[in-house]
JSON list of C-alpha atoms in Angstrom, two decimals:
[
{"chain": "O", "resi": 1443, "resn": "UNK", "atom": "CA", "xyz": [80.50, 3.07, 8.21]},
{"chain": "O", "resi": 1444, "resn": "UNK", "atom": "CA", "xyz": [81.03, 5.28, 5.50]},
{"chain": "O", "resi": 1445, "resn": "UNK", "atom": "CA", "xyz": [79.96, 5.14, 1.85]},
{"chain": "O", "resi": 1446, "resn": "UNK", "atom": "CA", "xyz": [83.36, 3.43, 0.42]},
{"chain": "O", "resi": 1447, "resn": "UNK", "atom": "CA", "xyz": [82.94, 0.42, 3.07]},
{"chain": "O", "resi": 1448, "resn": "UNK", "atom": "CA", "xyz": [79.44, -0.20, 2.07]},
{"chain": "O", "resi": 1449, "resn": "UNK", "atom": "CA", "xyz": [80.05, -0.12, -1.56]},
{"chain": "O", "resi": 1450, "resn": "UNK", "atom": "CA", "xyz": [83.38, -2.60, -0.95]},
{"chain": "O", "resi": 1451, "resn": "UNK", "atom": "CA", "xyz": [81.01, -5.10, 0.62]},
{"chain": "O", "resi": 1452, "resn": "UNK", "atom": "CA", "xyz": [78.29, -4.82, -1.99]},
{"chain": "O", "resi": 1453, "resn": "UNK", "atom": "CA", "xyz": [81.11, -5.50, -4.43]},
{"chain": "O", "resi": 1454, "resn": "UNK", "atom": "CA", "xyz": [82.47, -8.34, -3.00]},
{"chain": "O", "resi": 1455, "resn": "UNK", "atom": "CA", "xyz": [79.08, -10.12, -2.16]},
{"chain": "O", "resi": 1456, "resn": "UNK", "atom": "CA", "xyz": [77.45, -8.92, -5.44]},
{"chain": "O", "resi": 1457, "resn": "UNK", "atom": "CA", "xyz": [76.39, -12.30, -6.32]},
{"chain": "O", "resi": 1458, "resn": "UNK", "atom": "CA", "xyz": [74.60, -12.85, -2.78]},
{"chain": "O", "resi": 1459, "resn": "UNK", "atom": "CA", "xyz": [73.22, -9.20, -3.33]},
{"chain": "O", "resi": 1460, "resn": "UNK", "atom": "CA", "xyz": [71.91, -10.06, -6.68]},
{"chain": "O", "resi": 1461, "resn": "UNK", "atom": "CA", "xyz": [70.38, -13.38, -5.53]},
{"chain": "O", "resi": 1462, "resn": "UNK", "atom": "CA", "xyz": [68.37, -11.78, -2.90]},
{"chain": "O", "resi": 1463, "resn": "UNK", "atom": "CA", "xyz": [67.32, -8.97, -4.71]},
{"chain": "O", "resi": 1464, "resn": "UNK", "atom": "CA", "xyz": [66.02, -11.43, -7.25]},
{"chain": "O", "resi": 1465, "resn": "UNK", "atom": "CA", "xyz": [64.05, -13.43, -4.69]},
{"chain": "O", "resi": 1466, "resn": "UNK", "atom": "CA", "xyz": [62.71, -10.07, -3.52]},
{"chain": "O", "resi": 1467, "resn": "UNK", "atom": "CA", "xyz": [61.58, -9.15, -7.05]},
{"chain": "O", "resi": 1468, "resn": "UNK", "atom": "CA", "xyz": [60.30, -12.80, -7.43]},
{"chain": "O", "resi": 1469, "resn": "UNK", "atom": "CA", "xyz": [58.11, -12.68, -4.35]},
{"chain": "O", "resi": 1470, "resn": "UNK", "atom": "CA", "xyz": [56.82, -9.34, -5.16]},
{"chain": "O", "resi": 1471, "resn": "UNK", "atom": "CA", "xyz": [55.84, -10.47, -8.53]},
{"chain": "O", "resi": 1472, "resn": "UNK", "atom": "CA", "xyz": [53.84, -13.46, -7.04]},
{"chain": "O", "resi": 1473, "resn": "UNK", "atom": "CA", "xyz": [52.43, -10.95, -4.51]},
{"chain": "O", "resi": 1474, "resn": "UNK", "atom": "CA", "xyz": [51.29, -8.67, -7.43]},
{"chain": "O", "resi": 1475, "resn": "UNK", "atom": "CA", "xyz": [49.79, -11.58, -9.78]},
{"chain": "O", "resi": 1476, "resn": "UNK", "atom": "CA", "xyz": [47.72, -12.84, -6.63]},
{"chain": "O", "resi": 1477, "resn": "UNK", "atom": "CA", "xyz": [46.32, -9.45, -5.73]},
{"chain": "O", "resi": 1478, "resn": "UNK", "atom": "CA", "xyz": [45.72, -8.81, -9.45]},
{"chain": "O", "resi": 1479, "resn": "UNK", "atom": "CA", "xyz": [43.51, -12.09, -9.93]},
{"chain": "O", "resi": 1480, "resn": "UNK", "atom": "CA", "xyz": [41.56, -11.12, -6.67]},
{"chain": "O", "resi": 1481, "resn": "UNK", "atom": "CA", "xyz": [40.97, -8.02, -8.01]},
{"chain": "O", "resi": 1482, "resn": "UNK", "atom": "CA", "xyz": [39.83, -9.30, -11.14]},
{"chain": "O", "resi": 1483, "resn": "UNK", "atom": "CA", "xyz": [37.48, -11.59, -9.46]},
{"chain": "O", "resi": 1484, "resn": "UNK", "atom": "CA", "xyz": [36.33, -9.01, -7.26]},
{"chain": "O", "resi": 1485, "resn": "UNK", "atom": "CA", "xyz": [35.87, -6.53, -10.27]},
{"chain": "O", "resi": 1486, "resn": "UNK", "atom": "CA", "xyz": [33.71, -9.01, -11.94]},
{"chain": "O", "resi": 1487, "resn": "UNK", "atom": "CA", "xyz": [31.48, -9.52, -9.27]},
{"chain": "O", "resi": 1488, "resn": "UNK", "atom": "CA", "xyz": [31.16, -6.00, -8.70]},
{"chain": "O", "resi": 1489, "resn": "UNK", "atom": "CA", "xyz": [30.04, -5.50, -12.30]},
{"chain": "O", "resi": 1490, "resn": "UNK", "atom": "CA", "xyz": [27.93, -8.34, -12.05]},
{"chain": "O", "resi": 1491, "resn": "UNK", "atom": "CA", "xyz": [26.22, -6.78, -8.68]},
{"chain": "O", "resi": 1492, "resn": "UNK", "atom": "CA", "xyz": [25.78, -3.53, -10.11]},
{"chain": "O", "resi": 1493, "resn": "UNK", "atom": "CA", "xyz": [23.89, -4.85, -13.31]},
{"chain": "O", "resi": 1494, "resn": "UNK", "atom": "CA", "xyz": [21.49, -5.83, -11.00]},
{"chain": "O", "resi": 1495, "resn": "UNK", "atom": "CA", "xyz": [17.91, -7.20, -12.12]},
{"chain": "O", "resi": 1496, "resn": "UNK", "atom": "CA", "xyz": [16.50, -6.88, -15.52]},
{"chain": "O", "resi": 1497, "resn": "UNK", "atom": "CA", "xyz": [19.59, -4.26, -16.22]},
{"chain": "O", "resi": 1498, "resn": "UNK", "atom": "CA", "xyz": [18.56, -2.08, -13.47]},
{"chain": "O", "resi": 1499, "resn": "UNK", "atom": "CA", "xyz": [21.27, -0.37, -11.57]},
{"chain": "O", "resi": 1500, "resn": "UNK", "atom": "CA", "xyz": [21.94, -1.63, -8.09]},
{"chain": "O", "resi": 1501, "resn": "UNK", "atom": "CA", "xyz": [22.06, 1.74, -6.48]},
{"chain": "O", "resi": 1502, "resn": "UNK", "atom": "CA", "xyz": [18.31, 2.69, -7.94]},
{"chain": "O", "resi": 1503, "resn": "UNK", "atom": "CA", "xyz": [17.08, -0.87, -6.82]},
{"chain": "O", "resi": 1504, "resn": "UNK", "atom": "CA", "xyz": [18.63, -0.01, -3.10]},
{"chain": "O", "resi": 1505, "resn": "UNK", "atom": "CA", "xyz": [16.87, 3.16, -3.27]},
{"chain": "O", "resi": 1506, "resn": "UNK", "atom": "CA", "xyz": [13.57, 1.78, -4.26]},
{"chain": "O", "resi": 1507, "resn": "UNK", "atom": "CA", "xyz": [13.57, -0.70, -1.55]},
{"chain": "O", "resi": 1508, "resn": "UNK", "atom": "CA", "xyz": [14.52, 1.76, 0.82]},
{"chain": "O", "resi": 1509, "resn": "UNK", "atom": "CA", "xyz": [11.44, 3.76, -0.21]},
{"chain": "O", "resi": 1510, "resn": "UNK", "atom": "CA", "xyz": [9.31, 0.83, 0.20]},
{"chain": "O", "resi": 1511, "resn": "UNK", "atom": "CA", "xyz": [10.58, -0.11, 3.45]},
{"chain": "O", "resi": 1512, "resn": "UNK", "atom": "CA", "xyz": [9.83, 3.49, 4.74]},
{"chain": "O", "resi": 1513, "resn": "UNK", "atom": "CA", "xyz": [6.22, 3.27, 3.22]},
{"chain": "O", "resi": 1514, "resn": "UNK", "atom": "CA", "xyz": [5.86, -0.18, 5.15]},
{"chain": "O", "resi": 1515, "resn": "UNK", "atom": "CA", "xyz": [7.15, 1.49, 8.26]},
{"chain": "O", "resi": 1516, "resn": "UNK", "atom": "CA", "xyz": [4.56, 4.49, 7.88]},
{"chain": "O", "resi": 1517, "resn": "UNK", "atom": "CA", "xyz": [1.60, 1.98, 7.20]},
{"chain": "O", "resi": 1518, "resn": "UNK", "atom": "CA", "xyz": [2.62, -0.19, 10.19]},
{"chain": "O", "resi": 1519, "resn": "UNK", "atom": "CA", "xyz": [2.88, 2.70, 12.34]},
{"chain": "O", "resi": 1520, "resn": "UNK", "atom": "CA", "xyz": [-0.47, 3.86, 11.36]},
{"chain": "O", "resi": 1521, "resn": "UNK", "atom": "CA", "xyz": [-2.05, 0.40, 11.79]},
{"chain": "O", "resi": 1522, "resn": "UNK", "atom": "CA", "xyz": [-0.54, 0.30, 15.38]},
{"chain": "O", "resi": 1523, "resn": "UNK", "atom": "CA", "xyz": [-2.31, 3.66, 16.08]},
{"chain": "O", "resi": 1524, "resn": "UNK", "atom": "CA", "xyz": [-5.76, 2.58, 14.60]},
{"chain": "O", "resi": 1525, "resn": "UNK", "atom": "CA", "xyz": [-5.54, -0.47, 16.66]},
{"chain": "O", "resi": 1526, "resn": "UNK", "atom": "CA", "xyz": [-4.67, 1.34, 19.78]},
{"chain": "O", "resi": 1527, "resn": "UNK", "atom": "CA", "xyz": [-7.73, 3.47, 18.87]},
{"chain": "O", "resi": 1528, "resn": "UNK", "atom": "CA", "xyz": [-10.01, 0.40, 18.32]},
{"chain": "O", "resi": 1529, "resn": "UNK", "atom": "CA", "xyz": [-8.85, -0.99, 21.71]},
{"chain": "O", "resi": 1530, "resn": "UNK", "atom": "CA", "xyz": [-9.67, 2.32, 23.66]},
{"chain": "O", "resi": 1531, "resn": "UNK", "atom": "CA", "xyz": [-13.47, 2.15, 21.42]},
{"chain": "O", "resi": 1532, "resn": "UNK", "atom": "CA", "xyz": [-13.72, -1.45, 22.33]},
{"chain": "O", "resi": 1533, "resn": "UNK", "atom": "CA", "xyz": [-13.10, -1.08, 25.79]},
{"chain": "O", "resi": 1534, "resn": "UNK", "atom": "CA", "xyz": [-15.78, 1.57, 25.90]},
{"chain": "O", "resi": 1535, "resn": "UNK", "atom": "CA", "xyz": [-18.31, -0.81, 24.08]},
{"chain": "O", "resi": 1536, "resn": "UNK", "atom": "CA", "xyz": [-20.61, -3.38, 25.51]},
{"chain": "O", "resi": 1537, "resn": "UNK", "atom": "CA", "xyz": [-18.24, -6.30, 25.62]},
{"chain": "O", "resi": 1538, "resn": "UNK", "atom": "CA", "xyz": [-20.17, -8.89, 28.15]},
{"chain": "O", "resi": 1539, "resn": "UNK", "atom": "CA", "xyz": [-23.69, -9.80, 28.96]},
{"chain": "O", "resi": 1540, "resn": "UNK", "atom": "CA", "xyz": [-25.14, -11.28, 32.16]},
{"chain": "O", "resi": 1541, "resn": "UNK", "atom": "CA", "xyz": [-28.60, -12.84, 31.67]},
{"chain": "O", "resi": 1542, "resn": "UNK", "atom": "CA", "xyz": [-30.83, -14.27, 34.47]},
{"chain": "O", "resi": 1543, "resn": "UNK", "atom": "CA", "xyz": [-34.39, -15.44, 33.80]},
{"chain": "O", "resi": 1544, "resn": "UNK", "atom": "CA", "xyz": [-36.74, -15.64, 36.83]},
{"chain": "O", "resi": 1545, "resn": "UNK", "atom": "CA", "xyz": [-40.38, -15.89, 37.83]},
{"chain": "O", "resi": 1546, "resn": "UNK", "atom": "CA", "xyz": [-41.09, -12.40, 39.54]},
{"chain": "O", "resi": 1547, "resn": "UNK", "atom": "CA", "xyz": [-44.58, -13.46, 41.02]},
{"chain": "O", "resi": 1548, "resn": "UNK", "atom": "CA", "xyz": [-45.65, -16.69, 42.11]},
{"chain": "O", "resi": 1549, "resn": "UNK", "atom": "CA", "xyz": [-48.98, -16.61, 40.38]},
{"chain": "O", "resi": 1550, "resn": "UNK", "atom": "CA", "xyz": [-47.57, -16.61, 37.05]},
{"chain": "O", "resi": 1551, "resn": "UNK", "atom": "CA", "xyz": [-46.30, -19.98, 35.39]},
{"chain": "O", "resi": 1552, "resn": "UNK", "atom": "CA", "xyz": [-43.22, -19.30, 33.68]},
{"chain": "O", "resi": 1553, "resn": "UNK", "atom": "CA", "xyz": [-39.77, -17.36, 33.92]},
{"chain": "O", "resi": 1554, "resn": "UNK", "atom": "CA", "xyz": [-40.80, -14.53, 31.57]},
{"chain": "O", "resi": 1555, "resn": "UNK", "atom": "CA", "xyz": [-38.91, -11.89, 34.00]},
{"chain": "O", "resi": 1556, "resn": "UNK", "atom": "CA", "xyz": [-35.28, -11.12, 33.57]},
{"chain": "O", "resi": 1557, "resn": "UNK", "atom": "CA", "xyz": [-32.41, -9.00, 34.38]},
{"chain": "O", "resi": 1558, "resn": "UNK", "atom": "CA", "xyz": [-29.78, -8.25, 31.98]},
{"chain": "O", "resi": 1559, "resn": "UNK", "atom": "CA", "xyz": [-26.34, -6.75, 32.67]},
{"chain": "O", "resi": 1560, "resn": "UNK", "atom": "CA", "xyz": [-24.64, -5.24, 29.96]},
{"chain": "O", "resi": 1561, "resn": "UNK", "atom": "CA", "xyz": [-21.07, -4.14, 30.83]},
{"chain": "O", "resi": 1562, "resn": "UNK", "atom": "CA", "xyz": [-18.08, -2.76, 28.84]},
{"chain": "O", "resi": 1563, "resn": "UNK", "atom": "CA", "xyz": [-14.41, -3.24, 29.49]},
{"chain": "O", "resi": 1564, "resn": "UNK", "atom": "CA", "xyz": [-14.11, -1.10, 32.56]},
{"chain": "O", "resi": 1565, "resn": "UNK", "atom": "CA", "xyz": [-17.25, -2.93, 34.25]},
{"chain": "O", "resi": 1566, "resn": "UNK", "atom": "CA", "xyz": [-19.28, 0.16, 33.51]},
{"chain": "O", "resi": 1567, "resn": "UNK", "atom": "CA", "xyz": [-22.72, -0.08, 31.76]},
{"chain": "O", "resi": 1568, "resn": "UNK", "atom": "CA", "xyz": [-26.40, -0.90, 33.10]},
{"chain": "O", "resi": 1569, "resn": "UNK", "atom": "CA", "xyz": [-28.57, -3.51, 34.40]},
{"chain": "O", "resi": 1570, "resn": "UNK", "atom": "CA", "xyz": [-32.05, -3.77, 32.49]},
{"chain": "O", "resi": 1571, "resn": "UNK", "atom": "CA", "xyz": [-34.67, -5.47, 34.45]},
{"chain": "O", "resi": 1572, "resn": "UNK", "atom": "CA", "xyz": [-38.08, -6.53, 33.41]},
{"chain": "O", "resi": 1573, "resn": "UNK", "atom": "CA", "xyz": [-40.92, -7.89, 35.49]},
{"chain": "O", "resi": 1574, "resn": "UNK", "atom": "CA", "xyz": [-43.80, -9.73, 33.97]},
{"chain": "O", "resi": 1575, "resn": "UNK", "atom": "CA", "xyz": [-46.95, -10.02, 35.51]},
{"chain": "O", "resi": 1576, "resn": "UNK", "atom": "CA", "xyz": [-50.57, -11.18, 34.40]},
{"chain": "O", "resi": 1577, "resn": "UNK", "atom": "CA", "xyz": [-51.75, -7.80, 34.05]},
{"chain": "O", "resi": 1578, "resn": "UNK", "atom": "CA", "xyz": [-48.69, -5.76, 33.31]},
{"chain": "O", "resi": 1579, "resn": "UNK", "atom": "CA", "xyz": [-44.88, -5.93, 32.43]},
{"chain": "O", "resi": 1580, "resn": "UNK", "atom": "CA", "xyz": [-42.67, -3.06, 33.85]},
{"chain": "O", "resi": 1581, "resn": "UNK", "atom": "CA", "xyz": [-38.90, -2.53, 32.81]},
{"chain": "O", "resi": 1582, "resn": "UNK", "atom": "CA", "xyz": [-36.16, -0.75, 35.01]},
{"chain": "O", "resi": 1583, "resn": "UNK", "atom": "CA", "xyz": [-32.86, 0.32, 34.35]},
{"chain": "O", "resi": 1584, "resn": "UNK", "atom": "CA", "xyz": [-30.04, 1.17, 36.53]},
{"chain": "O", "resi": 1585, "resn": "UNK", "atom": "CA", "xyz": [-26.72, 2.47, 36.07]},
{"chain": "O", "resi": 1586, "resn": "UNK", "atom": "CA", "xyz": [-23.48, 0.32, 36.76]},
{"chain": "O", "resi": 1587, "resn": "UNK", "atom": "CA", "xyz": [-19.91, 2.04, 37.41]},
{"chain": "O", "resi": 1588, "resn": "UNK", "atom": "CA", "xyz": [-17.36, -0.36, 38.18]},
{"chain": "O", "resi": 1589, "resn": "UNK", "atom": "CA", "xyz": [-19.30, -3.05, 38.70]},
{"chain": "O", "resi": 1590, "resn": "UNK", "atom": "CA", "xyz": [-21.40, -1.20, 41.47]},
{"chain": "O", "resi": 1591, "resn": "UNK", "atom": "CA", "xyz": [-24.77, 0.55, 41.29]},
{"chain": "O", "resi": 1592, "resn": "UNK", "atom": "CA", "xyz": [-25.92, 3.76, 43.39]},
{"chain": "O", "resi": 1593, "resn": "UNK", "atom": "CA", "xyz": [-29.19, 2.18, 43.58]},
{"chain": "O", "resi": 1594, "resn": "UNK", "atom": "CA", "xyz": [-30.58, -0.57, 45.42]},
{"chain": "O", "resi": 1595, "resn": "UNK", "atom": "CA", "xyz": [-30.06, -4.16, 43.33]},
{"chain": "O", "resi": 1596, "resn": "UNK", "atom": "CA", "xyz": [-32.30, -7.09, 43.37]},
{"chain": "O", "resi": 1597, "resn": "UNK", "atom": "CA", "xyz": [-30.56, -10.47, 43.79]},
{"chain": "O", "resi": 1598, "resn": "UNK", "atom": "CA", "xyz": [-31.20, -11.26, 40.20]},
{"chain": "O", "resi": 1599, "resn": "UNK", "atom": "CA", "xyz": [-29.79, -8.18, 38.92]},
{"chain": "O", "resi": 1600, "resn": "UNK", "atom": "CA", "xyz": [-26.57, -8.68, 41.18]},
{"chain": "O", "resi": 1601, "resn": "UNK", "atom": "CA", "xyz": [-26.47, -12.14, 39.68]},
{"chain": "O", "resi": 1602, "resn": "UNK", "atom": "CA", "xyz": [-26.67, -11.05, 36.04]},
{"chain": "O", "resi": 1603, "resn": "UNK", "atom": "CA", "xyz": [-23.88, -8.46, 36.97]},
{"chain": "O", "resi": 1604, "resn": "UNK", "atom": "CA", "xyz": [-21.78, -11.20, 38.55]},
{"chain": "O", "resi": 1605, "resn": "UNK", "atom": "CA", "xyz": [-22.23, -13.25, 35.44]},
{"chain": "O", "resi": 1606, "resn": "UNK", "atom": "CA", "xyz": [-21.28, -10.57, 33.15]},
{"chain": "O", "resi": 1607, "resn": "UNK", "atom": "CA", "xyz": [-18.20, -9.60, 35.10]},
{"chain": "O", "resi": 1608, "resn": "UNK", "atom": "CA", "xyz": [-17.26, -13.33, 35.42]},
{"chain": "O", "resi": 1609, "resn": "UNK", "atom": "CA", "xyz": [-17.72, -13.77, 31.49]},
{"chain": "O", "resi": 1610, "resn": "UNK", "atom": "CA", "xyz": [-15.50, -10.56, 30.96]},
{"chain": "O", "resi": 1611, "resn": "UNK", "atom": "CA", "xyz": [-12.93, -11.89, 33.47]},
{"chain": "O", "resi": 1612, "resn": "UNK", "atom": "CA", "xyz": [-12.59, -15.07, 31.71]},
{"chain": "O", "resi": 1613, "resn": "UNK", "atom": "CA", "xyz": [-11.60, -13.35, 28.61]}
]
């Protein structure tokens, strides 16, 4: 097909071509109006959003909030680190105590003797024993490592350690 044939076709069907072009232009006009309305609504929302609170710019508000969030994250990290340090300190501090009162000598009338086990979170510490007699009183201490002692323990001292460990394990 050459140019003259196309030209003749358009001239013969000019009314249909103009009708089609008018329909296309009308559809384009409707699309343009629709897009313009949406853009206008979006522009109003954008202006309202950019106005922000009390006339402040949204960008400045966002930067301020981001800075606050960074500060909070830093504080939370510091608190987490301090909490871990406190856990370590707490595990190395006396946490549980086991006490057993007993009568060391049959000739004394009450349970004035005692054994106290003082243990940390690792079952380390000491057992303190006091033997009360009529004429004198003696106090002994024995180290405890992982719930055991290298020294020979009395029944009461073992019982005090067991009470402290069971109190620690029930935690």
